[in-house]
PDB file of C-alpha atoms in Angstrom:
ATOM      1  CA  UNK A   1     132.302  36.462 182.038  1.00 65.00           C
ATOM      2  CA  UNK A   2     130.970  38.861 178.997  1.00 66.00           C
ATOM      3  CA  UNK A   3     129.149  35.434 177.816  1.00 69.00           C
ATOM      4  CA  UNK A   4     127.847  35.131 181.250  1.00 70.00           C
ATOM      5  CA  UNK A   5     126.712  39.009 181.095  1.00 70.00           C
ATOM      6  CA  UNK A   6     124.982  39.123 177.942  1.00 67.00           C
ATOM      7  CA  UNK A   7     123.172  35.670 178.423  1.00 68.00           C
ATOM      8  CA  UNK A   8     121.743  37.449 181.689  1.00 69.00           C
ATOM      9  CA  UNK A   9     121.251  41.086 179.881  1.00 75.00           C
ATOM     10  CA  UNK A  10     119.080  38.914 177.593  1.00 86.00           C
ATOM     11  CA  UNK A  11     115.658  40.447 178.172  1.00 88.00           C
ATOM     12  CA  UNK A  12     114.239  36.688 177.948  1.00 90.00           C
ATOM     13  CA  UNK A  13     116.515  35.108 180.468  1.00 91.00           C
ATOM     14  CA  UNK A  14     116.488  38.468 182.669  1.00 92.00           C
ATOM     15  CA  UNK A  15     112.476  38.214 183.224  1.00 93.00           C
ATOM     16  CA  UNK A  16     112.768  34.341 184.369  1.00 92.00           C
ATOM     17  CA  UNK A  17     116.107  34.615 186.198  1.00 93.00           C
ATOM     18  CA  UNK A  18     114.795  38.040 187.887  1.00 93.00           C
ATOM     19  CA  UNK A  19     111.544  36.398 189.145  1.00 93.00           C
ATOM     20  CA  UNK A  20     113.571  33.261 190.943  1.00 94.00           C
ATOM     21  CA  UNK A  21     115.830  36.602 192.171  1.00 95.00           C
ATOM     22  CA  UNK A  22     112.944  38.596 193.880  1.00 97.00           C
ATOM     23  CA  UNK A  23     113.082  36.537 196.993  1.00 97.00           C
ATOM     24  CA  UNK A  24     116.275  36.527 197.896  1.00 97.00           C
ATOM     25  CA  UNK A  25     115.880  40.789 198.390  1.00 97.00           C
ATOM     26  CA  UNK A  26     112.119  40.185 199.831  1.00 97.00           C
ATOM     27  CA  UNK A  27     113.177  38.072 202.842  1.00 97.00           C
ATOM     28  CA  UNK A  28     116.004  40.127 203.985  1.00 98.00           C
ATOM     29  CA  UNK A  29     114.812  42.998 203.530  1.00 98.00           C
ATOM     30  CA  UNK A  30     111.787  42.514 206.066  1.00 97.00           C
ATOM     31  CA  UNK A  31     114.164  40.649 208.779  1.00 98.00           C
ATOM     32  CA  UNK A  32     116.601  43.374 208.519  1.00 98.00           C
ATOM     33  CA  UNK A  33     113.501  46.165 208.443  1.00 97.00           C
ATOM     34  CA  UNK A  34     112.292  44.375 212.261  1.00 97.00           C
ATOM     35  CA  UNK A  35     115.014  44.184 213.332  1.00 97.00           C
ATOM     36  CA  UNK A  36     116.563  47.279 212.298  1.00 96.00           C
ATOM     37  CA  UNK A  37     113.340  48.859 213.840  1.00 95.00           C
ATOM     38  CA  UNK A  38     114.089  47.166 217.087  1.00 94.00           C
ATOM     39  CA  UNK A  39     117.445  48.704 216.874  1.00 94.00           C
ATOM     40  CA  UNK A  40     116.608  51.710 216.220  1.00 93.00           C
ATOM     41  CA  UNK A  41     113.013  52.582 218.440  1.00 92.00           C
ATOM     42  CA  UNK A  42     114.421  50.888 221.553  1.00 91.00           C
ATOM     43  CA  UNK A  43     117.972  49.050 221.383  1.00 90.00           C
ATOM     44  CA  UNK A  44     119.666  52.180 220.291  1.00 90.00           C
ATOM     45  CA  UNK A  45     120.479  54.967 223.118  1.00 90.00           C
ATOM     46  CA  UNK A  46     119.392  58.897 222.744  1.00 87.00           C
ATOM     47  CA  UNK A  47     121.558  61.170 221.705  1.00 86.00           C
ATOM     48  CA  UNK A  48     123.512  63.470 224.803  1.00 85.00           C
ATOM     49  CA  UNK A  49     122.384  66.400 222.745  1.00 84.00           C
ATOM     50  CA  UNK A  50     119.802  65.779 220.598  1.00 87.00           C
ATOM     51  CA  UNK A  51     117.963  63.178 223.254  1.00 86.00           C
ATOM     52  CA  UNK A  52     115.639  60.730 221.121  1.00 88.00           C
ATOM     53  CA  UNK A  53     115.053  63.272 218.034  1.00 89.00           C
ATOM     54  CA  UNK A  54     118.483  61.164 217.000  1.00 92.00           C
ATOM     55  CA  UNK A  55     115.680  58.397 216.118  1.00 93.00           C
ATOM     56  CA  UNK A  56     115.105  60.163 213.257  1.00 95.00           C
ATOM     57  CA  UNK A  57     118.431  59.996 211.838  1.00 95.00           C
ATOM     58  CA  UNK A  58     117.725  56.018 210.879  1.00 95.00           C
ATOM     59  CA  UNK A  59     115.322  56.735 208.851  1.00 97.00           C
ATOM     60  CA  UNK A  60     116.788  60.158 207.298  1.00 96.00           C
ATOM     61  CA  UNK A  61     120.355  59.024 206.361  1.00 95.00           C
ATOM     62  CA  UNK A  62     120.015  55.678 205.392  1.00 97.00           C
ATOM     63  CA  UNK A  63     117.376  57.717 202.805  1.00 97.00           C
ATOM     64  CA  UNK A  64     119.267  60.062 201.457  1.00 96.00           C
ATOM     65  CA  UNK A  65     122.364  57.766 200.757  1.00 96.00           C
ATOM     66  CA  UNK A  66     119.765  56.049 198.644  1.00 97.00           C
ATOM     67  CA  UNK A  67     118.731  58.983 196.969  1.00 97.00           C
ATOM     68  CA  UNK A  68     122.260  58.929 196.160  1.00 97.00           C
ATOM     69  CA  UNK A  69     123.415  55.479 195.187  1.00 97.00           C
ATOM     70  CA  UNK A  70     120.013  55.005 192.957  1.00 98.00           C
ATOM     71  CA  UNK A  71     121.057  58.015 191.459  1.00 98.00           C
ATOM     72  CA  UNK A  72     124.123  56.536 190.344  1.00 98.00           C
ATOM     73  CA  UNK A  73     122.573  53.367 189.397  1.00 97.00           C
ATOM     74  CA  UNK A  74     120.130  55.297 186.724  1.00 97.00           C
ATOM     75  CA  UNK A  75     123.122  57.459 185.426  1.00 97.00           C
ATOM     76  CA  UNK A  76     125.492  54.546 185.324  1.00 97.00           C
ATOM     77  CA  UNK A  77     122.917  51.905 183.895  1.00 96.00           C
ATOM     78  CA  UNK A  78     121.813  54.841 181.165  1.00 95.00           C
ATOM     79  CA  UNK A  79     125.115  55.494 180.348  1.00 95.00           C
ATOM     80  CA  UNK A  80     125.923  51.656 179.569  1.00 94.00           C
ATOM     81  CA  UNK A  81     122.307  51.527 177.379  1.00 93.00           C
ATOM     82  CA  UNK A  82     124.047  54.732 175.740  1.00 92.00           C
ATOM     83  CA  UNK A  83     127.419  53.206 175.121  1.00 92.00           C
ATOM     84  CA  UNK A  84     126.828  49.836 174.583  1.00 89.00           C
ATOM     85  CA  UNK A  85     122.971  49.372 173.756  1.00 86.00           C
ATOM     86  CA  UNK A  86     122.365  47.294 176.260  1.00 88.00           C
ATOM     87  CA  UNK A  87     118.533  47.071 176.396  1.00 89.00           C
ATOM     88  CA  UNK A  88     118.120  46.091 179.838  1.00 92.00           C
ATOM     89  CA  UNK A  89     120.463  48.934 181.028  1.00 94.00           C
ATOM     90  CA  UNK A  90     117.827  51.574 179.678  1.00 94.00           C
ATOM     91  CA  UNK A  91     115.439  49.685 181.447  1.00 95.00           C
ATOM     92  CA  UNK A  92     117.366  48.942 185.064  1.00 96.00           C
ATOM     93  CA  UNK A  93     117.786  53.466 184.718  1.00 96.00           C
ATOM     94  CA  UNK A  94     114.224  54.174 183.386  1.00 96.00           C
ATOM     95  CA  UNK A  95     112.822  52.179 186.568  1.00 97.00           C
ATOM     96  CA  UNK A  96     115.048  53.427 188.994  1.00 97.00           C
ATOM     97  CA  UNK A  97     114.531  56.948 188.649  1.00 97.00           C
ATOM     98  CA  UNK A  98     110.732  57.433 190.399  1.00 97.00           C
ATOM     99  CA  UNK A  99     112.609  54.518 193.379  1.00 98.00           C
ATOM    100  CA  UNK A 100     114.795  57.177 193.851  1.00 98.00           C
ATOM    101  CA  UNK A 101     112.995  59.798 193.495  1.00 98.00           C
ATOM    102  CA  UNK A 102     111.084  58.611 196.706  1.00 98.00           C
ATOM    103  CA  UNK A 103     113.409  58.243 198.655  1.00 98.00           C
ATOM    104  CA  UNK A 104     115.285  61.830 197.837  1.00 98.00           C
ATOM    105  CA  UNK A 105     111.058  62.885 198.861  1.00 98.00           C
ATOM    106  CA  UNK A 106     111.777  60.988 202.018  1.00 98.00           C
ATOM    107  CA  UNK A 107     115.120  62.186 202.865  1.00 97.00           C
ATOM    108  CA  UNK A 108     114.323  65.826 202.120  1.00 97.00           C
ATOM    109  CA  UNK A 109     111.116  65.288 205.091  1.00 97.00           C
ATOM    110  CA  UNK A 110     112.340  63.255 207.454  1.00 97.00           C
ATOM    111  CA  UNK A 111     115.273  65.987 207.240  1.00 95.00           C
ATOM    112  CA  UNK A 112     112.689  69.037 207.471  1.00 96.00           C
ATOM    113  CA  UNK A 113     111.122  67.472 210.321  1.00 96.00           C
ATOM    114  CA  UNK A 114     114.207  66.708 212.031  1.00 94.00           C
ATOM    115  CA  UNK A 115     115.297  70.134 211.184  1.00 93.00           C
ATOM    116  CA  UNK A 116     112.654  71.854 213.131  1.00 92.00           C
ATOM    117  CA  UNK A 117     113.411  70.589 216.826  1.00 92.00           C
ATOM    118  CA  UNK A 118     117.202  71.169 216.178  1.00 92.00           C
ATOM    119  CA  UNK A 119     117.249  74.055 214.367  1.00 90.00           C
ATOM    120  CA  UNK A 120     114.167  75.710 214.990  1.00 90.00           C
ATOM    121  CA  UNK A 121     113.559  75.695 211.363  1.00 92.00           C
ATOM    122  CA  UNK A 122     112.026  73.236 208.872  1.00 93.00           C
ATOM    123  CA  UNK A 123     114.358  74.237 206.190  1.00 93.00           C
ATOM    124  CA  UNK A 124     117.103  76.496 205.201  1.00 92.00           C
ATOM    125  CA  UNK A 125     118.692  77.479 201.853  1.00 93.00           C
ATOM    126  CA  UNK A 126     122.161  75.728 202.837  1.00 89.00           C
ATOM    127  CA  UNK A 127     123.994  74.285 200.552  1.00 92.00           C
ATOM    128  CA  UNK A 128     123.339  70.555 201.479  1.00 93.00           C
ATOM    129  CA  UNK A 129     119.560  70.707 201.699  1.00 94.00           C
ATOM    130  CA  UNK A 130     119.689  72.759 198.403  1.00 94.00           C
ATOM    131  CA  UNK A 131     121.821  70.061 196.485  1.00 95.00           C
ATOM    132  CA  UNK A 132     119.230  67.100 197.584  1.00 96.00           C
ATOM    133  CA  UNK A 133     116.256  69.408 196.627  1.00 97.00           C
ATOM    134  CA  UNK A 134     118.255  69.544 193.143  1.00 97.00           C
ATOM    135  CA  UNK A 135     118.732  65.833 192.571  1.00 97.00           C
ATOM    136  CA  UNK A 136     114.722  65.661 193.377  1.00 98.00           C
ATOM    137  CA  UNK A 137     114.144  68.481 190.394  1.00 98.00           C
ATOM    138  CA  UNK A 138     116.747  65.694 188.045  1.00 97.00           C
ATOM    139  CA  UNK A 139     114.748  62.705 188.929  1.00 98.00           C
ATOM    140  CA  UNK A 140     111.675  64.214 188.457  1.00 98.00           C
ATOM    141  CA  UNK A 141     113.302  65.873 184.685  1.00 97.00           C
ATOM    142  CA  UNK A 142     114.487  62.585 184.056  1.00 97.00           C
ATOM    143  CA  UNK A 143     111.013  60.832 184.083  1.00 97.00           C
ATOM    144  CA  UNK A 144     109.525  63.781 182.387  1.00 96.00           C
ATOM    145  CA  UNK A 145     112.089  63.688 179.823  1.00 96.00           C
ATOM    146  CA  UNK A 146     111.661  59.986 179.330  1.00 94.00           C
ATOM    147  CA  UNK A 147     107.701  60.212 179.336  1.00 93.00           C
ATOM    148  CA  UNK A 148     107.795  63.066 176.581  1.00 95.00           C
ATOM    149  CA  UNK A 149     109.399  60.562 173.799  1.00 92.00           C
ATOM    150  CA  UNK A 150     106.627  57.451 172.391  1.00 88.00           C
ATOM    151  CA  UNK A 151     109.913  55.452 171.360  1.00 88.00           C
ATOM    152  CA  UNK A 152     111.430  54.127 174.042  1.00 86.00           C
ATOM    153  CA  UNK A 153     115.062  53.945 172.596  1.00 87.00           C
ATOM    154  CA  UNK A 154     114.630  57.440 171.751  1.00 91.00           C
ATOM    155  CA  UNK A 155     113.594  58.427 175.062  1.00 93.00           C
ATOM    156  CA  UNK A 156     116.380  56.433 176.691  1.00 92.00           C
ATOM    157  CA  UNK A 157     118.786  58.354 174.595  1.00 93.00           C
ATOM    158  CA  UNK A 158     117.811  61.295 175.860  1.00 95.00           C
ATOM    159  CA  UNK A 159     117.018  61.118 179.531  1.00 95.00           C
ATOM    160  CA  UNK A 160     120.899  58.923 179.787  1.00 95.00           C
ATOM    161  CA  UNK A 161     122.333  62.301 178.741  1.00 96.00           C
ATOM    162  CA  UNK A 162     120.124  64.385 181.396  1.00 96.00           C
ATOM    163  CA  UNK A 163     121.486  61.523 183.713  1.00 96.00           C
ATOM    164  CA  UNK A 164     125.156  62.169 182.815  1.00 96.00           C
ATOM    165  CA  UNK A 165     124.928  65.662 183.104  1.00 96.00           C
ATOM    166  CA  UNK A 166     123.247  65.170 186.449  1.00 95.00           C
ATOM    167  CA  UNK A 167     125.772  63.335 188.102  1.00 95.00           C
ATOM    168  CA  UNK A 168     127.970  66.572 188.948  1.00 95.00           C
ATOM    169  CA  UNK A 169     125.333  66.943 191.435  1.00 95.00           C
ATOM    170  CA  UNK A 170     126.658  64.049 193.684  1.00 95.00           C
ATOM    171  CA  UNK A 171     129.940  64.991 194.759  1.00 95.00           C
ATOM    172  CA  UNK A 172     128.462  68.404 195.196  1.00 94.00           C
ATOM    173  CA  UNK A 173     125.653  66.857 198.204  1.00 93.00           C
ATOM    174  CA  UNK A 174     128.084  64.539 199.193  1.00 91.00           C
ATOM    175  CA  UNK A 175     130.927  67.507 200.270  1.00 90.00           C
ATOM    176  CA  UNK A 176     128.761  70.400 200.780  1.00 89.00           C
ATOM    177  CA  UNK A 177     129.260  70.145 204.329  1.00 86.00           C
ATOM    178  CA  UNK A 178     133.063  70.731 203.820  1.00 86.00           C
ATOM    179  CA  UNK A 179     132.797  72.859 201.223  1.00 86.00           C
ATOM    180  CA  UNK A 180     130.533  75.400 202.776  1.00 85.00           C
ATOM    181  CA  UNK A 181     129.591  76.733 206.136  1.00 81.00           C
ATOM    182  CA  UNK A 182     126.730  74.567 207.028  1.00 79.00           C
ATOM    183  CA  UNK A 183     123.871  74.509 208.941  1.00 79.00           C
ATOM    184  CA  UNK A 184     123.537  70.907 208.320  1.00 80.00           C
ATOM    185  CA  UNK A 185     125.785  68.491 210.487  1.00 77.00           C
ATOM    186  CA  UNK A 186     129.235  66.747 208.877  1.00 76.00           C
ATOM    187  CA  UNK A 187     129.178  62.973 208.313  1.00 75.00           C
ATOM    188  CA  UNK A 188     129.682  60.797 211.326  1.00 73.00           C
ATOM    189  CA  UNK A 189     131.320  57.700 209.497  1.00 73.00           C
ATOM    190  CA  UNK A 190     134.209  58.242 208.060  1.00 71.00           C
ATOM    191  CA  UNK A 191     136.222  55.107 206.150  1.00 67.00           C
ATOM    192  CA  UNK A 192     138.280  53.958 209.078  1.00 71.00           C
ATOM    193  CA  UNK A 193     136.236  56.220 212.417  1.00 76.00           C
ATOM    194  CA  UNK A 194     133.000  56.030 213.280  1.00 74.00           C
ATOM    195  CA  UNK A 195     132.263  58.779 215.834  1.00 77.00           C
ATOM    196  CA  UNK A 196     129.184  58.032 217.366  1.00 82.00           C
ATOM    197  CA  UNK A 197     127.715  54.767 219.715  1.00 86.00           C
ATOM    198  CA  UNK A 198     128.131  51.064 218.365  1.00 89.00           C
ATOM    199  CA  UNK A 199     124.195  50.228 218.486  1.00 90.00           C
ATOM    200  CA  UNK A 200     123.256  53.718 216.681  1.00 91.00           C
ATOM    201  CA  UNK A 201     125.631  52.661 214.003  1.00 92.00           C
ATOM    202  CA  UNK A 202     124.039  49.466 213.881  1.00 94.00           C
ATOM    203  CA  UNK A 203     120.691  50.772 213.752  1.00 94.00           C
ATOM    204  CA  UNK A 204     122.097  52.939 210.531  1.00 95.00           C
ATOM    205  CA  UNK A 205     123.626  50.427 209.285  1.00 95.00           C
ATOM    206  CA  UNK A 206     120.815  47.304 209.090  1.00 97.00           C
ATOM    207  CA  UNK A 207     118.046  50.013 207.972  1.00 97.00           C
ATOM    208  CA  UNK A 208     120.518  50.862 205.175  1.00 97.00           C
ATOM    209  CA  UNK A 209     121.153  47.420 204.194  1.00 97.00           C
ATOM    210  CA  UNK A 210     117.459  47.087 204.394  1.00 98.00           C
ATOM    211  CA  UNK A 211     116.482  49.800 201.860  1.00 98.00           C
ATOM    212  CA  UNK A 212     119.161  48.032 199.448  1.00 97.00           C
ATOM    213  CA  UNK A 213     116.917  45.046 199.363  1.00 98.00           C
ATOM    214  CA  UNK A 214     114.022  47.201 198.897  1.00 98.00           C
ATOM    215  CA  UNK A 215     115.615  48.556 195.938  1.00 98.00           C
ATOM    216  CA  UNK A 216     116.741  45.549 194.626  1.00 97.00           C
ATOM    217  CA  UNK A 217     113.140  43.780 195.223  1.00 98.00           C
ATOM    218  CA  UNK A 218     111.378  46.858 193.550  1.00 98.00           C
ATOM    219  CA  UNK A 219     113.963  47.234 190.764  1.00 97.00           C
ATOM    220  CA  UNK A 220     113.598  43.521 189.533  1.00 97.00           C
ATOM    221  CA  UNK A 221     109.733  43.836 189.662  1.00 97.00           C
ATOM    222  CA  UNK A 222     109.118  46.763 187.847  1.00 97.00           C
ATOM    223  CA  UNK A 223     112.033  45.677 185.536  1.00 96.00           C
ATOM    224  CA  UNK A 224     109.982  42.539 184.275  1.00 95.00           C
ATOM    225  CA  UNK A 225     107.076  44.782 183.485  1.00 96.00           C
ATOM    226  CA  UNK A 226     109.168  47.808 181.566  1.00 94.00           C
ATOM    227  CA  UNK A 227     110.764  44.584 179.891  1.00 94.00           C
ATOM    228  CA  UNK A 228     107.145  43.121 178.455  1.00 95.00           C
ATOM    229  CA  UNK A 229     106.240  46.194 177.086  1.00 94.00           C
ATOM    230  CA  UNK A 230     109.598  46.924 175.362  1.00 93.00           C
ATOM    231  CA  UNK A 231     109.643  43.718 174.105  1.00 92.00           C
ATOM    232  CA  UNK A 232     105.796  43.367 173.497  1.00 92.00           C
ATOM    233  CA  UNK A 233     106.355  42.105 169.831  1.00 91.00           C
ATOM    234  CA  UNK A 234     108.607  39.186 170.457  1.00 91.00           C
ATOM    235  CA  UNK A 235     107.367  35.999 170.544  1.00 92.00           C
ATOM    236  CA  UNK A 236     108.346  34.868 174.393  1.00 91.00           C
ATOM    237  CA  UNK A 237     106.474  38.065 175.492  1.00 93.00           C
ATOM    238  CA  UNK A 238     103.085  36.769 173.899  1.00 92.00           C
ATOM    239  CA  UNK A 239     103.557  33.554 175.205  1.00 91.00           C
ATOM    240  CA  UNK A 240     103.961  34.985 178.791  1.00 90.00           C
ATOM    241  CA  UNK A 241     100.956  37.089 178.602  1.00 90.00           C
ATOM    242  CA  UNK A 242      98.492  34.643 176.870  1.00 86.00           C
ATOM    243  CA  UNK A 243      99.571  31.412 178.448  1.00 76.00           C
ATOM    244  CA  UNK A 244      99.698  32.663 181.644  1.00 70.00           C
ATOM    245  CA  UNK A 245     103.706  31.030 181.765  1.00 49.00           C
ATOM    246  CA  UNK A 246     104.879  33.976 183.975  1.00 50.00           C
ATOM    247  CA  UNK A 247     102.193  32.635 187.114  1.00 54.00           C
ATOM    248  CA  UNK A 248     101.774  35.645 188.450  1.00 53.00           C
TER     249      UNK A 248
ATOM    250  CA  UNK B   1     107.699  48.686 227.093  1.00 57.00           C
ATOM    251  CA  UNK B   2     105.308  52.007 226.472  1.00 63.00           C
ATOM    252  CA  UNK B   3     108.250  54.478 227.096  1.00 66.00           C
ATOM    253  CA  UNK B   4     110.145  53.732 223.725  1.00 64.00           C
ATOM    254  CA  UNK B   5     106.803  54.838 222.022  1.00 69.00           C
ATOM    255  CA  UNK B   6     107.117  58.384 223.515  1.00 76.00           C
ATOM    256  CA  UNK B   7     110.363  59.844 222.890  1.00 77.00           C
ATOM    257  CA  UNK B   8     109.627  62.996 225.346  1.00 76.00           C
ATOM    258  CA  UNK B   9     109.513  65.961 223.254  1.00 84.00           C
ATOM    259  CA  UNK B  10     110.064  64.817 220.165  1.00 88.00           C
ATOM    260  CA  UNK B  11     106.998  61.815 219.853  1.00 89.00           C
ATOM    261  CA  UNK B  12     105.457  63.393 216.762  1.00 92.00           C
ATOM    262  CA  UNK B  13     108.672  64.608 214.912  1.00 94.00           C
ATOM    263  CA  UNK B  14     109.561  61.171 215.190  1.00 94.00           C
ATOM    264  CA  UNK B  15     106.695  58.911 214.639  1.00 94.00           C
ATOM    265  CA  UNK B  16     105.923  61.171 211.872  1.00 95.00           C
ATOM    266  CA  UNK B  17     109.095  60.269 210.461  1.00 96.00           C
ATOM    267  CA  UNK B  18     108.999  56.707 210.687  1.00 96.00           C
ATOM    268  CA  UNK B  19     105.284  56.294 209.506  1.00 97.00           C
ATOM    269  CA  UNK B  20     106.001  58.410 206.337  1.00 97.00           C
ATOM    270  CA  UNK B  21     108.456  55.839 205.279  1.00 97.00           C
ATOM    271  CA  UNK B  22     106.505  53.031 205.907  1.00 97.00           C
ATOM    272  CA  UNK B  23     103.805  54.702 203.836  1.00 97.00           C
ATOM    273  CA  UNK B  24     105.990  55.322 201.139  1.00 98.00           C
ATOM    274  CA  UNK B  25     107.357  52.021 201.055  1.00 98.00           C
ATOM    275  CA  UNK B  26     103.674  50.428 200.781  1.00 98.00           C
ATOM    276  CA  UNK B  27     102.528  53.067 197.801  1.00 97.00           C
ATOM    277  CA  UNK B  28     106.550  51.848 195.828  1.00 97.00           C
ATOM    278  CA  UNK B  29     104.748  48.581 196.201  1.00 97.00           C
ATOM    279  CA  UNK B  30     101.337  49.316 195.392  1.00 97.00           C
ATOM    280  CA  UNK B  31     102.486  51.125 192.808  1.00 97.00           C
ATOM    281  CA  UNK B  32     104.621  47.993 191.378  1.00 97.00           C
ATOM    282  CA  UNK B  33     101.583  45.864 191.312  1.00 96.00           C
ATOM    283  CA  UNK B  34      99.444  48.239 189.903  1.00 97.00           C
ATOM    284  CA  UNK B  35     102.265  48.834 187.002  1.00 96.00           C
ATOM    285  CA  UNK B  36     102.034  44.452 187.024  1.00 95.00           C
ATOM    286  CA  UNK B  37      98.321  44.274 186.701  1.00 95.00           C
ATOM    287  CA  UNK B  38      97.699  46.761 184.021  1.00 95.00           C
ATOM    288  CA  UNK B  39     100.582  46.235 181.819  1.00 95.00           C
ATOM    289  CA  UNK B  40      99.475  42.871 181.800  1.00 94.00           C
ATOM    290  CA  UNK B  41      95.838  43.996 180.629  1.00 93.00           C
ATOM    291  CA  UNK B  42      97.168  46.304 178.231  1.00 93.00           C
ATOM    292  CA  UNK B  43      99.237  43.522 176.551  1.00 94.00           C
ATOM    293  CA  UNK B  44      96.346  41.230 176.516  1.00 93.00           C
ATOM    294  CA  UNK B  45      93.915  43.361 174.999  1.00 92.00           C
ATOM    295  CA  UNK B  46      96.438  44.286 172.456  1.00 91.00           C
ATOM    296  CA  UNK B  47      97.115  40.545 171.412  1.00 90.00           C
ATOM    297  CA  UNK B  48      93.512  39.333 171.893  1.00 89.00           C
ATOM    298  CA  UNK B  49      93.271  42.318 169.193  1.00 88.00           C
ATOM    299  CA  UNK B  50      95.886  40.663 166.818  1.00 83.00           C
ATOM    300  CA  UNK B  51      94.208  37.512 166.857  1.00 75.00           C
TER     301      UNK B  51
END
C-alpha cells in the first residue's frame, strides 16, 4: 500500500495518471450538476415558511460545506508535505486554497442574499457568518503567505503552519449555531435524522456530490501545472513541454 | 413550464444566486486554462532559452 502511495505521489506518474483521472470527475460532475438543477429549480417543493427562497439553500449549503472540506484538504495535505515531504502534498494544499476560497466567496453571497428576504438583513455579525468570513481572511493569508516566498518549499513550509493554525476555525463554523444564540438556522441533517422533505434532500445532496467532482476535476488540473513548474528542471518535465508528450 | 422560472417574490434573490455560481464555476475554469496555457509558455521560453 505505501509502495502503491509513493509510486502515485511520484510527481512523474501523478501528472500522467492525473490526466487519464480528469474524466472520471468531468462527466459526473455535469450529469449530477443537470440533474441536480432539475431537482432543485422544479422537482424539489417550496418551503411552508420560507416558500421558494428555500431554492437558494442548494446552492448555499452544499457551498459552504465545501468551503469547509477544501479547507481541510489544504491543512491536511500541507501538514503531510510538512511531516513527511511529500512534494505533491504541498502542491494538492497550495492549489486548493484559491478552490476554496471561491466557494467560502460563494457561500458567504448566496447566504447574504438569502439573508435579506428572511431576515430582512443582508448580513449580521453572528457568530456563524463571522466564522465563514474568517476562513475567507485564512484562505486568502494562505495564498498571500505562499506568494510572498520565491522558493516554493520554503513557502510551503510556511503557509502549512498558517493552515494548521487555521483549522481551529472549523469546529468553531461548524457548532456556532449550538454554541451561540444565532440568527442563522441549526443544521437540518443530522447523522441518523434528516428533518426536512426527501426531494430537497436530494436536491442538497446531488449538488453536493456535484461540487466534489468539481473539486476533484479542478484540483487534478491545476495540480499538473503547479507540478511542471516545481519540477521544471527534471528531465520528464522538458520532455513534456518541448515534445508536446502531454497533448494538451 | 415558465412558473419554476419565477419563484414569486423571491425571482431575483434566487436567480441571482444560482447564476453567481455558475459564473464562478466558469472563471475556476477559465482560470485553470489560463494557469495551463501560460505556464506552458513560460516553460518553453525558458528551455528554448537553455538551448
Amino acid at each position: 500500500m505505501w509502495k502503491w502511495i509513493q509510486a502515485f505521489a511520484s510527481p512523474q506518474n501523478f501528472y500522467y495518471t492525473a490526466k487519464k483521472i480528469i474524466p472520471w470527475f468531468l462527466y459526473p460532475f455535469i450529469a449530477l450538476t443537470l440533474v441536480g438543477l432539475y431537482w432543485a429549480l422544479i422537482k424539489s417543493p417550496p418551503d411552508y415558511q420560507q416558500g421558494d427562497s428555500v431554492r437558494i439553500m442548494y446552492v448555499h449549503v452544499p457551498a459552504a460545506w465545501m468551503s469547509l472540506f477544501i479547507y481541510v484538504v489544504m491543512a491536511v495535505a500541507g501538514g503531510i508535505g510538512l511531516i513527511w515531504q511529500i512534494k505533491l502534498a504541498n502542491v494538492v494544499a497550495v492549489v486548493s486554497a484559491p478552490i476554496g476560497a471561491a466557494f467560502t466567496f460563494l457561500a458567504l453571497v448566496t447566504g447574504a442574499v438569502w439573508g435579506k428576504p428572511m431576515w430582512g438583513t443582508w448580513w449580521v455579525w453572528d457568530a456563524r457568518l463571522t466564522s465563514e468570513l474568517i476562513l475567507l481572511f485564512l484562505y486568502l493569508a494562505y495564498m498571500s503567505l505562499n506568494n510572498a516566498f520565491d522558493n516554493p518549499k520554503t513557502a510551503s513550509k510556511a503557509s502549512s503552519v498558517l493552515a494548521i493554525v487555521g483549522l481551529v476555525n472549523i469546529p468553531i463554523i461548524y457548532y456556532s449555531v449550538e454554541w451561540w444564540n444565532s440568527l442563522h438556522q441549526g443544521s437540518s441533517i443530522g447523522v441518523t435524522k434528516v428533518s426536512m422533505h426527501i426531494d430537497m434532500f436530494i436536491a442538497l445532496l446531488l449538488i453536493s456530490f456535484a461540487f466534489k467532482f468539481l473539486y476533484g476535476v479542478l484540483i487534478l488540473m491545476r495540480a499538473r501545472d503547479e507540478l511542471l513548474v516545481r519540477e521544471q528542471n527534471s528531465r520528464w518535465v522538458k520532455a513534456v513541454v518541448m515534445e508536446g508528450k502531454n497533448n494538451d | 413550464m415558465i412558473d419554476f422560472l419565477l419563484f414569486d417574490k423571491y425571482v431575483y434573490y434566487i436567480w441571482f444566486s444560482y447564476l453567481l455560481t455558475f459564473g464562478i464555476i466558469i472563471i475556476l475554469f477559465i482560470r485553470t486554462k489560463s494557469i495551463h496555457k501560460n505556464t506552458m509558455i513560460q516553460l518553453r521560453i525558458k528551455y528554448t532559452r537553455e538551448k
